[in-house]
């Protein structure tokens, strides 16, 4: 049974803070890793994906994967109130289906 | 709009009725996925298609659920004899060869 664990939060930060979101996963065969953002009542929106160990940066977002510890991170720099949402991490093995965590709720206060 | 399209956006049905949802994927995407999401949970995989072939089904997909993708384009998900536990957001996603999956806006089902 593949599992992805996330702290459900909420994580509350002031505007401008650096946010760190984390996931752990159980399946050593997982090859690609995804972060989705989901606003309340809306569907998940892909933010970033990463295939290998290390870092990937896209604007204010940085994703990190450590396969040895089965740990995934997403950092958000200069957080904005518009970043307030639930952040879902997901993993897949090969190119099949995604296994999602339950999501971490982020609240960025002005 | 070239994104994933789902219809209807909302559906209220009485327990025991059948419902059918439609998903139109991004046009060049060969893979189509159905997920279900309940409050406070991440999306849970139901089934996926590569072109018209249904390649994988979750144990969550009981015999009351059936999905089709007859011509490898749009897909339908039917739930027969709905139960209150079927109330959820049903999400469709598509991808090109299993890389990034993009979600539609979802169909919110309420069974009363």
PDB file of C-alpha atoms in Angstrom:
ATOM      1  CA  UNK A   1       0.000   0.000   0.000  1.00  0.00           C
ATOM      2  CA  UNK A   2       1.586   3.233  -1.131  1.00  0.00           C
ATOM      3  CA  UNK A   3       1.247   6.016   1.419  1.00  0.00           C
ATOM      4  CA  UNK A   4       2.032   9.707   1.426  1.00  0.00           C
ATOM      5  CA  UNK A   5       1.991  11.535   4.738  1.00  0.00           C
ATOM      6  CA  UNK A   6       1.560  15.265   5.260  1.00  0.00           C
ATOM      7  CA  UNK A   7       0.863  17.388   8.294  1.00  0.00           C
ATOM      8  CA  UNK A   8      -2.655  18.739   7.789  1.00  0.00           C
ATOM      9  CA  UNK A   9      -1.917  22.085   9.449  1.00  0.00           C
ATOM     10  CA  UNK A  10      -3.073  24.780   9.343  1.00  0.00           C
ATOM     11  CA  UNK A  11       0.278  26.428   8.984  1.00  0.00           C
ATOM     12  CA  UNK A  12      -0.065  30.152   9.657  1.00  0.00           C
ATOM     13  CA  UNK A  13       2.625  32.602   8.590  1.00  0.00           C
ATOM     14  CA  UNK A  14       2.847  36.370   8.074  1.00  0.00           C
ATOM     15  CA  UNK A  15       3.129  37.805   4.592  1.00  0.00           C
ATOM     16  CA  UNK A  16       6.696  37.729   3.318  1.00  0.00           C
ATOM     17  CA  UNK A  17       7.727  34.686   5.354  1.00  0.00           C
ATOM     18  CA  UNK A  18       9.468  31.658   3.912  1.00  0.00           C
ATOM     19  CA  UNK A  19       7.150  28.660   4.024  1.00  0.00           C
ATOM     20  CA  UNK A  20       8.343  25.065   4.308  1.00  0.00           C
ATOM     21  CA  UNK A  21       5.936  22.248   3.451  1.00  0.00           C
ATOM     22  CA  UNK A  22       6.910  18.606   3.756  1.00  0.00           C
ATOM     23  CA  UNK A  23       5.825  15.093   2.876  1.00  0.00           C
ATOM     24  CA  UNK A  24       7.081  11.615   3.459  1.00  0.00           C
ATOM     25  CA  UNK A  25       6.274   8.666   1.251  1.00  0.00           C
ATOM     26  CA  UNK A  26       6.487   4.934   1.690  1.00  0.00           C
ATOM     27  CA  UNK A  27       7.192   3.469  -1.745  1.00  0.00           C
ATOM     28  CA  UNK A  28      10.897   3.280  -2.595  1.00  0.00           C
ATOM     29  CA  UNK A  29       9.904   2.752  -6.220  1.00  0.00           C
ATOM     30  CA  UNK A  30       8.475   6.265  -6.495  1.00  0.00           C
ATOM     31  CA  UNK A  31      10.165   8.069  -9.325  1.00  0.00           C
ATOM     32  CA  UNK A  32       8.436  11.407  -9.726  1.00  0.00           C
ATOM     33  CA  UNK A  33       7.117  13.875  -7.227  1.00  0.00           C
ATOM     34  CA  UNK A  34       4.513  16.576  -7.562  1.00  0.00           C
ATOM     35  CA  UNK A  35       3.153  19.538  -5.661  1.00  0.00           C
ATOM     36  CA  UNK A  36      -0.381  20.743  -6.248  1.00  0.00           C
ATOM     37  CA  UNK A  37      -2.149  23.771  -4.817  1.00  0.00           C
ATOM     38  CA  UNK A  38      -5.853  23.575  -4.102  1.00  0.00           C
ATOM     39  CA  UNK A  39      -7.977  26.570  -3.219  1.00  0.00           C
ATOM     40  CA  UNK A  40     -11.112  25.921  -1.207  1.00  0.00           C
ATOM     41  CA  UNK A  41     -13.822  24.419  -3.388  1.00  0.00           C
ATOM     42  CA  UNK A  42     -11.560  24.227  -6.428  1.00  0.00           C
ATOM     43  CA  UNK A  43      -9.633  21.437  -8.097  1.00  0.00           C
ATOM     44  CA  UNK A  44      -5.890  20.805  -7.626  1.00  0.00           C
ATOM     45  CA  UNK A  45      -3.558  22.934  -9.704  1.00  0.00           C
ATOM     46  CA  UNK A  46      -0.064  21.684 -10.551  1.00  0.00           C
ATOM     47  CA  UNK A  47       2.714  23.880  -9.142  1.00  0.00           C
ATOM     48  CA  UNK A  48       5.844  21.814  -9.729  1.00  0.00           C
ATOM     49  CA  UNK A  49       7.136  18.359 -10.415  1.00  0.00           C
ATOM     50  CA  UNK A  50      10.579  16.859  -9.904  1.00  0.00           C
ATOM     51  CA  UNK A  51      11.984  13.544 -11.062  1.00  0.00           C
ATOM     52  CA  UNK A  52      15.220  13.125  -9.213  1.00  0.00           C
ATOM     53  CA  UNK A  53      17.052  13.886  -6.033  1.00  0.00           C
ATOM     54  CA  UNK A  54      17.949  17.474  -5.447  1.00  0.00           C
ATOM     55  CA  UNK A  55      16.310  20.825  -5.968  1.00  0.00           C
ATOM     56  CA  UNK A  56      14.173  22.429  -8.596  1.00  0.00           C
ATOM     57  CA  UNK A  57      13.326  26.118  -8.569  1.00  0.00           C
ATOM     58  CA  UNK A  58      10.482  27.934 -10.302  1.00  0.00           C
ATOM     59  CA  UNK A  59       9.967  31.557  -9.334  1.00  0.00           C
ATOM     60  CA  UNK A  60       9.182  31.747  -5.622  1.00  0.00           C
ATOM     61  CA  UNK A  61       8.845  27.968  -5.339  1.00  0.00           C
ATOM     62  CA  UNK A  62      11.596  25.423  -4.701  1.00  0.00           C
ATOM     63  CA  UNK A  63      10.955  21.684  -4.558  1.00  0.00           C
ATOM     64  CA  UNK A  64      13.384  19.250  -2.966  1.00  0.00           C
ATOM     65  CA  UNK A  65      13.508  15.474  -2.961  1.00  0.00           C
ATOM     66  CA  UNK A  66      15.626  13.224  -0.777  1.00  0.00           C
ATOM     67  CA  UNK A  67      15.008   9.672  -1.946  1.00  0.00           C
ATOM     68  CA  UNK A  68      17.218   8.121   0.731  1.00  0.00           C
ATOM     69  CA  UNK A  69      14.913   9.418   3.444  1.00  0.00           C
ATOM     70  CA  UNK A  70      11.789   9.407   1.250  1.00  0.00           C
ATOM     71  CA  UNK A  71      11.198  13.063   2.020  1.00  0.00           C
ATOM     72  CA  UNK A  72       9.768  15.785  -0.208  1.00  0.00           C
ATOM     73  CA  UNK A  73       9.754  19.512   0.504  1.00  0.00           C
ATOM     74  CA  UNK A  74       8.285  22.627  -1.021  1.00  0.00           C
ATOM     75  CA  UNK A  75       9.595  26.052  -0.080  1.00  0.00           C
ATOM     76  CA  UNK A  76       7.728  29.246  -0.870  1.00  0.00           C
ATOM     77  CA  UNK A  77       9.686  32.491  -0.657  1.00  0.00           C
ATOM     78  CA  UNK A  78       8.115  35.877  -0.016  1.00  0.00           C
ATOM     79  CA  UNK A  79       4.767  34.292   0.750  1.00  0.00           C
ATOM     80  CA  UNK A  80       1.644  36.208  -0.225  1.00  0.00           C
ATOM     81  CA  UNK A  81      -1.945  36.082   1.058  1.00  0.00           C
ATOM     82  CA  UNK A  82      -2.861  34.643  -2.352  1.00  0.00           C
ATOM     83  CA  UNK A  83      -0.704  31.608  -1.493  1.00  0.00           C
ATOM     84  CA  UNK A  84      -3.265  30.658   1.175  1.00  0.00           C
ATOM     85  CA  UNK A  85      -4.502  27.263   0.056  1.00  0.00           C
ATOM     86  CA  UNK A  86      -4.099  23.555   0.700  1.00  0.00           C
ATOM     87  CA  UNK A  87      -0.886  22.110  -0.705  1.00  0.00           C
ATOM     88  CA  UNK A  88      -0.968  18.500  -1.823  1.00  0.00           C
ATOM     89  CA  UNK A  89       2.087  16.423  -2.493  1.00  0.00           C
ATOM     90  CA  UNK A  90       1.858  13.393  -4.747  1.00  0.00           C
ATOM     91  CA  UNK A  91       4.167  10.643  -5.907  1.00  0.00           C
ATOM     92  CA  UNK A  92       4.084   8.096  -8.661  1.00  0.00           C
ATOM     93  CA  UNK A  93       6.037   5.029  -9.658  1.00  0.00           C
ATOM     94  CA  UNK A  94       6.954   5.134 -13.299  1.00  0.00           C
ATOM     95  CA  UNK A  95       4.292   6.921 -15.271  1.00  0.00           C
ATOM     96  CA  UNK A  96       1.178   5.470 -13.756  1.00  0.00           C
ATOM     97  CA  UNK A  97      -1.150   6.992 -11.206  1.00  0.00           C
ATOM     98  CA  UNK A  98      -0.549   9.536  -8.484  1.00  0.00           C
ATOM     99  CA  UNK A  99      -0.806   8.827  -4.769  1.00  0.00           C
ATOM    100  CA  UNK A 100      -1.674  11.987  -2.868  1.00  0.00           C
ATOM    101  CA  UNK A 101      -1.182  13.102   0.676  1.00  0.00           C
ATOM    102  CA  UNK A 102      -4.081  14.644   2.562  1.00  0.00           C
ATOM    103  CA  UNK A 103      -2.706  18.127   2.087  1.00  0.00           C
ATOM    104  CA  UNK A 104      -1.382  20.899   4.307  1.00  0.00           C
ATOM    105  CA  UNK A 105      -3.487  24.014   4.754  1.00  0.00           C
ATOM    106  CA  UNK A 106      -1.441  27.208   4.527  1.00  0.00           C
ATOM    107  CA  UNK A 107      -2.697  30.564   5.777  1.00  0.00           C
ATOM    108  CA  UNK A 108      -0.677  33.675   4.924  1.00  0.00           C
ATOM    109  CA  UNK A 109      -1.838  36.730   6.814  1.00  0.00           C
ATOM    110  CA  UNK A 110      -1.329  40.277   5.470  1.00  0.00           C
TER     111      UNK A 110
ATOM    112  CA  UNK B   1     -10.674  26.914 -23.095  1.00  0.00           C
ATOM    113  CA  UNK B   2      -8.200  24.095 -23.747  1.00  0.00           C
ATOM    114  CA  UNK B   3      -8.163  22.645 -20.242  1.00  0.00           C
ATOM    115  CA  UNK B   4      -9.863  19.547 -18.860  1.00  0.00           C
ATOM    116  CA  UNK B   5     -13.610  20.003 -18.846  1.00  0.00           C
ATOM    117  CA  UNK B   6     -16.059  18.196 -16.571  1.00  0.00           C
ATOM    118  CA  UNK B   7     -19.826  18.150 -16.666  1.00  0.00           C
ATOM    119  CA  UNK B   8     -21.906  18.683 -14.651  1.00  0.00           C
ATOM    120  CA  UNK B   9     -20.179  20.805 -12.044  1.00  0.00           C
ATOM    121  CA  UNK B  10     -22.709  19.891  -9.410  1.00  0.00           C
ATOM    122  CA  UNK B  11     -25.133  16.997  -9.062  1.00  0.00           C
ATOM    123  CA  UNK B  12     -27.663  16.316  -6.334  1.00  0.00           C
ATOM    124  CA  UNK B  13     -29.339  12.947  -6.491  1.00  0.00           C
ATOM    125  CA  UNK B  14     -31.514  10.765  -4.340  1.00  0.00           C
ATOM    126  CA  UNK B  15     -30.061   7.615  -2.856  1.00  0.00           C
ATOM    127  CA  UNK B  16     -30.525   4.693  -5.190  1.00  0.00           C
ATOM    128  CA  UNK B  17     -30.480   6.732  -8.394  1.00  0.00           C
ATOM    129  CA  UNK B  18     -27.873   6.367 -11.112  1.00  0.00           C
ATOM    130  CA  UNK B  19     -25.634   9.254 -12.124  1.00  0.00           C
ATOM    131  CA  UNK B  20     -23.216   9.776 -14.996  1.00  0.00           C
ATOM    132  CA  UNK B  21     -20.392  12.290 -15.235  1.00  0.00           C
ATOM    133  CA  UNK B  22     -18.474  13.338 -18.304  1.00  0.00           C
ATOM    134  CA  UNK B  23     -14.873  14.388 -18.725  1.00  0.00           C
ATOM    135  CA  UNK B  24     -13.283  15.944 -21.818  1.00  0.00           C
ATOM    136  CA  UNK B  25      -9.487  15.842 -21.505  1.00  0.00           C
ATOM    137  CA  UNK B  26      -6.930  18.170 -23.054  1.00  0.00           C
ATOM    138  CA  UNK B  27      -7.087  17.222 -26.710  1.00  0.00           C
ATOM    139  CA  UNK B  28      -3.616  15.743 -27.271  1.00  0.00           C
ATOM    140  CA  UNK B  29      -3.501  13.900 -23.936  1.00  0.00           C
ATOM    141  CA  UNK B  30      -3.595  10.123 -24.198  1.00  0.00           C
ATOM    142  CA  UNK B  31      -4.059   9.352 -20.508  1.00  0.00           C
ATOM    143  CA  UNK B  32      -7.190  10.099 -18.518  1.00  0.00           C
ATOM    144  CA  UNK B  33      -7.653   9.569 -14.804  1.00  0.00           C
ATOM    145  CA  UNK B  34     -10.597   9.618 -12.406  1.00  0.00           C
ATOM    146  CA  UNK B  35     -10.100  10.507  -8.759  1.00  0.00           C
ATOM    147  CA  UNK B  36     -12.467  11.018  -5.852  1.00  0.00           C
ATOM    148  CA  UNK B  37     -11.904  13.569  -3.115  1.00  0.00           C
ATOM    149  CA  UNK B  38     -13.766  13.935   0.164  1.00  0.00           C
ATOM    150  CA  UNK B  39     -13.454  16.789   2.629  1.00  0.00           C
ATOM    151  CA  UNK B  40     -10.078  16.932   4.331  1.00  0.00           C
ATOM    152  CA  UNK B  41      -8.573  14.218   2.145  1.00  0.00           C
ATOM    153  CA  UNK B  42      -6.351  14.226  -0.877  1.00  0.00           C
ATOM    154  CA  UNK B  43      -7.650  12.876  -4.174  1.00  0.00           C
ATOM    155  CA  UNK B  44      -7.970   9.068  -4.216  1.00  0.00           C
ATOM    156  CA  UNK B  45      -7.333   7.214  -7.440  1.00  0.00           C
ATOM    157  CA  UNK B  46     -10.277   5.404  -9.027  1.00  0.00           C
ATOM    158  CA  UNK B  47      -9.241   4.387 -12.534  1.00  0.00           C
ATOM    159  CA  UNK B  48      -7.236   5.421 -15.562  1.00  0.00           C
ATOM    160  CA  UNK B  49      -7.228   5.006 -19.306  1.00  0.00           C
ATOM    161  CA  UNK B  50      -4.526   5.073 -21.892  1.00  0.00           C
ATOM    162  CA  UNK B  51      -6.361   5.971 -25.060  1.00  0.00           C
ATOM    163  CA  UNK B  52      -9.494   3.781 -24.950  1.00  0.00           C
ATOM    164  CA  UNK B  53      -7.987   1.030 -22.778  1.00  0.00           C
ATOM    165  CA  UNK B  54      -8.801   0.992 -19.072  1.00  0.00           C
ATOM    166  CA  UNK B  55      -5.445  -0.016 -17.602  1.00  0.00           C
ATOM    167  CA  UNK B  56      -5.944   0.168 -13.877  1.00  0.00           C
ATOM    168  CA  UNK B  57      -8.820   0.223 -11.399  1.00  0.00           C
ATOM    169  CA  UNK B  58      -8.658   0.924  -7.693  1.00  0.00           C
ATOM    170  CA  UNK B  59     -10.241  -1.320  -5.098  1.00  0.00           C
ATOM    171  CA  UNK B  60     -12.342   1.771  -4.325  1.00  0.00           C
ATOM    172  CA  UNK B  61     -14.125   1.214  -7.630  1.00  0.00           C
ATOM    173  CA  UNK B  62     -16.905  -1.133  -6.530  1.00  0.00           C
ATOM    174  CA  UNK B  63     -19.120  -2.928  -9.011  1.00  0.00           C
ATOM    175  CA  UNK B  64     -21.542   0.004  -8.834  1.00  0.00           C
ATOM    176  CA  UNK B  65     -18.970   2.143 -10.604  1.00  0.00           C
ATOM    177  CA  UNK B  66     -18.132   1.902 -14.279  1.00  0.00           C
ATOM    178  CA  UNK B  67     -16.005   4.086 -16.494  1.00  0.00           C
ATOM    179  CA  UNK B  68     -15.599   4.200 -20.241  1.00  0.00           C
ATOM    180  CA  UNK B  69     -13.540   6.038 -22.769  1.00  0.00           C
ATOM    181  CA  UNK B  70     -15.014   4.685 -25.982  1.00  0.00           C
ATOM    182  CA  UNK B  71     -12.987   6.491 -28.626  1.00  0.00           C
ATOM    183  CA  UNK B  72     -10.007   7.484 -26.566  1.00  0.00           C
ATOM    184  CA  UNK B  73     -11.308  11.019 -26.225  1.00  0.00           C
ATOM    185  CA  UNK B  74     -13.963  11.894 -23.620  1.00  0.00           C
ATOM    186  CA  UNK B  75     -14.744   9.613 -20.696  1.00  0.00           C
ATOM    187  CA  UNK B  76     -17.809   8.883 -18.600  1.00  0.00           C
ATOM    188  CA  UNK B  77     -18.031   7.687 -15.025  1.00  0.00           C
ATOM    189  CA  UNK B  78     -21.315   6.105 -13.980  1.00  0.00           C
ATOM    190  CA  UNK B  79     -22.379   5.311 -10.451  1.00  0.00           C
ATOM    191  CA  UNK B  80     -25.341   2.997 -10.107  1.00  0.00           C
ATOM    192  CA  UNK B  81     -27.611   2.792  -7.051  1.00  0.00           C
ATOM    193  CA  UNK B  82     -25.920   5.750  -5.387  1.00  0.00           C
ATOM    194  CA  UNK B  83     -25.293   5.703  -1.649  1.00  0.00           C
ATOM    195  CA  UNK B  84     -24.696   8.577   0.740  1.00  0.00           C
ATOM    196  CA  UNK B  85     -21.073   7.498   1.022  1.00  0.00           C
ATOM    197  CA  UNK B  86     -20.653   8.287  -2.668  1.00  0.00           C
ATOM    198  CA  UNK B  87     -20.987  12.008  -1.906  1.00  0.00           C
ATOM    199  CA  UNK B  88     -17.670  13.538  -2.920  1.00  0.00           C
ATOM    200  CA  UNK B  89     -15.898  15.597  -5.542  1.00  0.00           C
ATOM    201  CA  UNK B  90     -15.146  13.511  -8.605  1.00  0.00           C
ATOM    202  CA  UNK B  91     -12.068  14.767 -10.368  1.00  0.00           C
ATOM    203  CA  UNK B  92     -10.874  13.984 -13.851  1.00  0.00           C
ATOM    204  CA  UNK B  93      -7.301  14.596 -14.956  1.00  0.00           C
ATOM    205  CA  UNK B  94      -5.396  14.060 -18.159  1.00  0.00           C
ATOM    206  CA  UNK B  95      -1.757  13.799 -19.110  1.00  0.00           C
ATOM    207  CA  UNK B  96       0.482  13.153 -22.084  1.00  0.00           C
ATOM    208  CA  UNK B  97       2.234   9.826 -21.497  1.00  0.00           C
ATOM    209  CA  UNK B  98       1.842  10.023 -17.740  1.00  0.00           C
ATOM    210  CA  UNK B  99       3.920  13.103 -17.094  1.00  0.00           C
ATOM    211  CA  UNK B 100       2.168  16.125 -15.535  1.00  0.00           C
ATOM    212  CA  UNK B 101      -1.517  15.495 -14.846  1.00  0.00           C
ATOM    213  CA  UNK B 102      -3.893  18.434 -15.153  1.00  0.00           C
ATOM    214  CA  UNK B 103      -7.211  18.375 -13.362  1.00  0.00           C
ATOM    215  CA  UNK B 104     -10.639  19.529 -14.425  1.00  0.00           C
ATOM    216  CA  UNK B 105     -12.862  21.567 -12.140  1.00  0.00           C
ATOM    217  CA  UNK B 106     -14.540  18.471 -10.775  1.00  0.00           C
ATOM    218  CA  UNK B 107     -18.111  17.303 -10.336  1.00  0.00           C
ATOM    219  CA  UNK B 108     -19.447  17.664  -6.815  1.00  0.00           C
ATOM    220  CA  UNK B 109     -21.914  14.875  -6.077  1.00  0.00           C
ATOM    221  CA  UNK B 110     -24.334  15.085  -3.185  1.00  0.00           C
ATOM    222  CA  UNK B 111     -26.480  12.033  -2.441  1.00  0.00           C
ATOM    223  CA  UNK B 112     -29.497  12.804  -0.284  1.00  0.00           C
TER     224      UNK B 112
END
